[in-house]
mmCIF file of C-alpha atoms in Angstrom:
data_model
loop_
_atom_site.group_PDB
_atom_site.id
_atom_site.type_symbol
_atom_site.label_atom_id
_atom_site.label_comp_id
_atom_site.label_asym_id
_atom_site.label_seq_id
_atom_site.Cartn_x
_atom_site.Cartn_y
_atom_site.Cartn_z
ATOM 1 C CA UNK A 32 135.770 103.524 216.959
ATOM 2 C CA UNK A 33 135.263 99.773 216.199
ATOM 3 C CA UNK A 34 135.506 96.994 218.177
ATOM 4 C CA UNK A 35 135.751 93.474 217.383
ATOM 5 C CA UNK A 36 135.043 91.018 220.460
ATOM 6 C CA UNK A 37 135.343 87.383 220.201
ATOM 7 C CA UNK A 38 134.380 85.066 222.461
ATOM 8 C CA UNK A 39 131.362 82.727 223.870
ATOM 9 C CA UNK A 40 128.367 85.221 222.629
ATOM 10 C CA UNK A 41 126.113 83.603 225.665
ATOM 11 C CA UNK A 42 128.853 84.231 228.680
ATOM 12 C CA UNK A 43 127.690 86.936 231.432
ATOM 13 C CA UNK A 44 131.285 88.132 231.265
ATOM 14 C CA UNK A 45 130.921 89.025 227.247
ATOM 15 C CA UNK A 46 128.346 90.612 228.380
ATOM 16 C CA UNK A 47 129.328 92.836 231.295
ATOM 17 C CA UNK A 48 132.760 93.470 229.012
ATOM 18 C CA UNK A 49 130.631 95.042 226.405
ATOM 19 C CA UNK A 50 128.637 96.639 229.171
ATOM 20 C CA UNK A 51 131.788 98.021 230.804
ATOM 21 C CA UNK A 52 133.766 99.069 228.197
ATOM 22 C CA UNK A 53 132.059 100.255 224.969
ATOM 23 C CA UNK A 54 130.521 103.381 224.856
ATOM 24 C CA UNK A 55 127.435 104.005 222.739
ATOM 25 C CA UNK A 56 128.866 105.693 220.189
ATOM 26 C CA UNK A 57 131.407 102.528 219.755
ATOM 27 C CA UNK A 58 130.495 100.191 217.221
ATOM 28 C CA UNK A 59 131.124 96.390 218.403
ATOM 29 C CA UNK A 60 131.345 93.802 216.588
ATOM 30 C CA UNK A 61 130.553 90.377 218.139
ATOM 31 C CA UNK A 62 131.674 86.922 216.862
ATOM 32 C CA UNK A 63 128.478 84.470 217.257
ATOM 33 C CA UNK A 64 130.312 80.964 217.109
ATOM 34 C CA UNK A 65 127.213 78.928 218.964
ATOM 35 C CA UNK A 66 123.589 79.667 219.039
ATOM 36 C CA UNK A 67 122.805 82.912 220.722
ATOM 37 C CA UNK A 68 119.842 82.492 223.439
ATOM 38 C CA UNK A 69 116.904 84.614 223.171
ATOM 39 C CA UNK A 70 118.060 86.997 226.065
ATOM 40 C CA UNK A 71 121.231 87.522 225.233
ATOM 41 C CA UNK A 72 120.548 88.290 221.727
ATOM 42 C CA UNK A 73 117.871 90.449 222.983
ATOM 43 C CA UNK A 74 120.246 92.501 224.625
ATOM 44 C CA UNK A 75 122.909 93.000 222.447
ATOM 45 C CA UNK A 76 120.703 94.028 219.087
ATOM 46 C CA UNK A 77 118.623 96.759 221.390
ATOM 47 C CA UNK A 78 122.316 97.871 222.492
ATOM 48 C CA UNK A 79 123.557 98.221 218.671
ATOM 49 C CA UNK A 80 126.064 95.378 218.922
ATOM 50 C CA UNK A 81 126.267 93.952 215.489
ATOM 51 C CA UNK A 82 126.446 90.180 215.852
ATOM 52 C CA UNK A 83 128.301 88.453 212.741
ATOM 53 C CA UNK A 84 128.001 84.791 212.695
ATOM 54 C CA UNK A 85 131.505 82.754 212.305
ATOM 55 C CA UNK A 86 129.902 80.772 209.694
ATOM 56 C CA UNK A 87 126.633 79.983 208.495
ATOM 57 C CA UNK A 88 124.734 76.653 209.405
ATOM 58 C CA UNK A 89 125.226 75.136 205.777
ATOM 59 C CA UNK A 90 128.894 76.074 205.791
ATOM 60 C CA UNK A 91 131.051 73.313 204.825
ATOM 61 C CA UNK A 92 133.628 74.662 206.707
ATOM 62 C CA UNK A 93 131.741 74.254 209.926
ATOM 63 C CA UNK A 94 131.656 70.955 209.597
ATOM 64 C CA UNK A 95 135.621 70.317 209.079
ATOM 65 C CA UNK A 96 137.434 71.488 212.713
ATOM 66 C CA UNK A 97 140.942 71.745 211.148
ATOM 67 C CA UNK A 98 139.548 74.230 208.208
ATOM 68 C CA UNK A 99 137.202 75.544 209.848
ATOM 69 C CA UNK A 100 140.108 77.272 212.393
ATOM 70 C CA UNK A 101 142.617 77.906 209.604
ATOM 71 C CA UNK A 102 141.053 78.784 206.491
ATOM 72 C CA UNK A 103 137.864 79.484 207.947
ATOM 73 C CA UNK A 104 139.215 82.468 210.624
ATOM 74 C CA UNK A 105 140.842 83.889 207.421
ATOM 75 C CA UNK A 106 138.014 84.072 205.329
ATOM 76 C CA UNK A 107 135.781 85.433 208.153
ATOM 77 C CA UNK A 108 138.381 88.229 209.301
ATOM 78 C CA UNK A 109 138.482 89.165 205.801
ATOM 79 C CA UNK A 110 134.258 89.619 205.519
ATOM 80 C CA UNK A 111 134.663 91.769 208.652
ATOM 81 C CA UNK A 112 137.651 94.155 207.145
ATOM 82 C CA UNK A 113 135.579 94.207 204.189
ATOM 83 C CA UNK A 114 132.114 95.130 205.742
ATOM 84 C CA UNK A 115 133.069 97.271 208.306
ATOM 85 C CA UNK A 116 136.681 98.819 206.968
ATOM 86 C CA UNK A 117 139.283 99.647 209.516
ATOM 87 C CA UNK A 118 139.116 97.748 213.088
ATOM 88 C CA UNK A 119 140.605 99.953 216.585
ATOM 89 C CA UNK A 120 140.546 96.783 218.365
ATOM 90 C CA UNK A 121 140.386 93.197 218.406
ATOM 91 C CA UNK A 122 139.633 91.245 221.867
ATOM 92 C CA UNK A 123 139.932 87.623 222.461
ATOM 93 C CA UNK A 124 138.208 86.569 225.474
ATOM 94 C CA UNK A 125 139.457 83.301 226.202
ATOM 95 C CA UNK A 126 142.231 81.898 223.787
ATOM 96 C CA UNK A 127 141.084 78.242 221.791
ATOM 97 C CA UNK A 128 142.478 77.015 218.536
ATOM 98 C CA UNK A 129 139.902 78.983 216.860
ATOM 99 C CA UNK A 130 140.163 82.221 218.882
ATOM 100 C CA UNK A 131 143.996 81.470 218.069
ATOM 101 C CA UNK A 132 143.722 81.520 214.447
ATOM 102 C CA UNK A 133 141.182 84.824 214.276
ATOM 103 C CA UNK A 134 144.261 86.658 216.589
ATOM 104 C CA UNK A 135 146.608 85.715 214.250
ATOM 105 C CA UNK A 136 144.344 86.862 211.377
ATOM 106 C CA UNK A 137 143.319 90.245 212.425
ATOM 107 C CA UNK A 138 147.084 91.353 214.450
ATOM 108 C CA UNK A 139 148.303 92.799 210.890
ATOM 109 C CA UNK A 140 144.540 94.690 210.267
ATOM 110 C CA UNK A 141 144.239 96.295 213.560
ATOM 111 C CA UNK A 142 145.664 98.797 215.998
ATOM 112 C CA UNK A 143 145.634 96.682 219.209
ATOM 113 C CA UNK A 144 145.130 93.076 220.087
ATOM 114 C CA UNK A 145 144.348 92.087 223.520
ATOM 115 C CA UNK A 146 143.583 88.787 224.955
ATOM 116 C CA UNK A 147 141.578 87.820 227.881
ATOM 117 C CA UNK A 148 142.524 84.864 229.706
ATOM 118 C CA UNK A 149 139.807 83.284 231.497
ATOM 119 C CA UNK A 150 141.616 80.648 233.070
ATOM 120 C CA UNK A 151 140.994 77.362 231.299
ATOM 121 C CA UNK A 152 143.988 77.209 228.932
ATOM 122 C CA UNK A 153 145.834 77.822 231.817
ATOM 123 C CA UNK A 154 144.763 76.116 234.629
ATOM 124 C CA UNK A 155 143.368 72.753 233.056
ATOM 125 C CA UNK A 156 145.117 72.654 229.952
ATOM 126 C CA UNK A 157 148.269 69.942 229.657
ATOM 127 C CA UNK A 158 151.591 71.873 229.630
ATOM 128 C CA UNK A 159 152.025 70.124 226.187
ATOM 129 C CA UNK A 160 147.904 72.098 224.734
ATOM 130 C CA UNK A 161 148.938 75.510 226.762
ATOM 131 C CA UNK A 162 152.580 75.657 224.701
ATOM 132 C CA UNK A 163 150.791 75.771 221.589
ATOM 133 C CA UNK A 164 149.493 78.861 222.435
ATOM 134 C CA UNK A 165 152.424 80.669 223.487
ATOM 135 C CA UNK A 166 152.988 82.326 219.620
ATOM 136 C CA UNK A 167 149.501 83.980 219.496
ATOM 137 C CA UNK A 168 150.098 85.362 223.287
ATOM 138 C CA UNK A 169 152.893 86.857 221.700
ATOM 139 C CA UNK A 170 151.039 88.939 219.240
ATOM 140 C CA UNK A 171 148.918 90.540 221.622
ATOM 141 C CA UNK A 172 149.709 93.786 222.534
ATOM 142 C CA UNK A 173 148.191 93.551 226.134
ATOM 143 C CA UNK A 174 147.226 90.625 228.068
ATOM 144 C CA UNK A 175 144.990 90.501 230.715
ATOM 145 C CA UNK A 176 144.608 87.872 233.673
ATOM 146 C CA UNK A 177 142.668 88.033 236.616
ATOM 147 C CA UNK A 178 144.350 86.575 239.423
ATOM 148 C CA UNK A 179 147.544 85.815 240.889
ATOM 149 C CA UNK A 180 146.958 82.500 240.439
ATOM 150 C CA UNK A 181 146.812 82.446 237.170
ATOM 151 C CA UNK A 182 149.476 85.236 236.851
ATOM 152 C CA UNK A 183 151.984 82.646 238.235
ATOM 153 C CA UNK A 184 151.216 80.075 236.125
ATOM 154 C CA UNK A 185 151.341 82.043 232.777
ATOM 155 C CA UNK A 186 154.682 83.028 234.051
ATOM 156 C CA UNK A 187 155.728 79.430 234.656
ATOM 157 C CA UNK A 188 154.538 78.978 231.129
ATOM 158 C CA UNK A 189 155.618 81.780 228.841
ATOM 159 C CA UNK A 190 158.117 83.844 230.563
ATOM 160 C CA UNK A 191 157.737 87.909 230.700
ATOM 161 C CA UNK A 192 155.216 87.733 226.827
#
């Protein structure tokens, strides 16, 4: 099976996710949007996780925000499709603009979408940012949340998605 995992390469909980999740036989694909530190990028090549950079450091796109989510999630989904073939699953750990655009991107070339919400676009996001969202929570096919905190408040802010 492969995996596609997006979200901040350097976080513990990326980390333990992979950890938890994958088996060995899996292969995962991991989005590298910021500089990978030595041990984390340690870890994940002696664990076979294939890291794919977003863009690379010339890239004019990385250098434009408003391309760079659009046009530049687009053109990086499609590398992926084309390098590794058919995705099982896509997971978005922590929705952005960004992460927003590479759901929307991959929903029609995978089997299952799910998103991960850590808790800042709900919980410290304006009502006016986290509505923005509230399409691309709609295309995933499960969404998880981790307290009843934050339960509540996606509630208060998308309904039953």
């Amino acid at each position: 099976m492969k995996h596609v995992v997006v979200g901040d390469c350097n976080s513990i909980f990326v980390k333990q996710y992979i950890e938890s999740v994958y088996e060995n036989k899996d292969n995962v694909i991991l989005i590298v949007e910021n500089p990978l530190t030595q041990s984390y990028g340690d870890y994940y090549r002696s664990n076979g996780v294939h890291l794919e950079p977003f863009f690379s450091e010339n890239s004019l796109l990385k250098r434009i925000p408003v391309l760079r989510s659009i046009l530049g999630s687009r053109l990086w989904v499609r590398r992926i499709i084309k390098k590794y073939g058919s995705i099982d699953t896509v997971h978005i750990h922590s929705l952005n603009y960004s992460h927003s655009a590479i759901a929307k991107a991959f929903k029609a070339k995978t089997n299952r979408l799910v998103i991960t919400i850590w808790g800042d676009e709900l919980l410290r996001w304006s009502k006016k940012k986290s509505i923005h969202l509230k399409p691309f929570y709609a295309l995933a096919d499960i969404i998880t949340l981790s307290t009843p905190i934050m339960n509540t408040r996606f509630k208060e802010l998308y309904g039953e998605i």
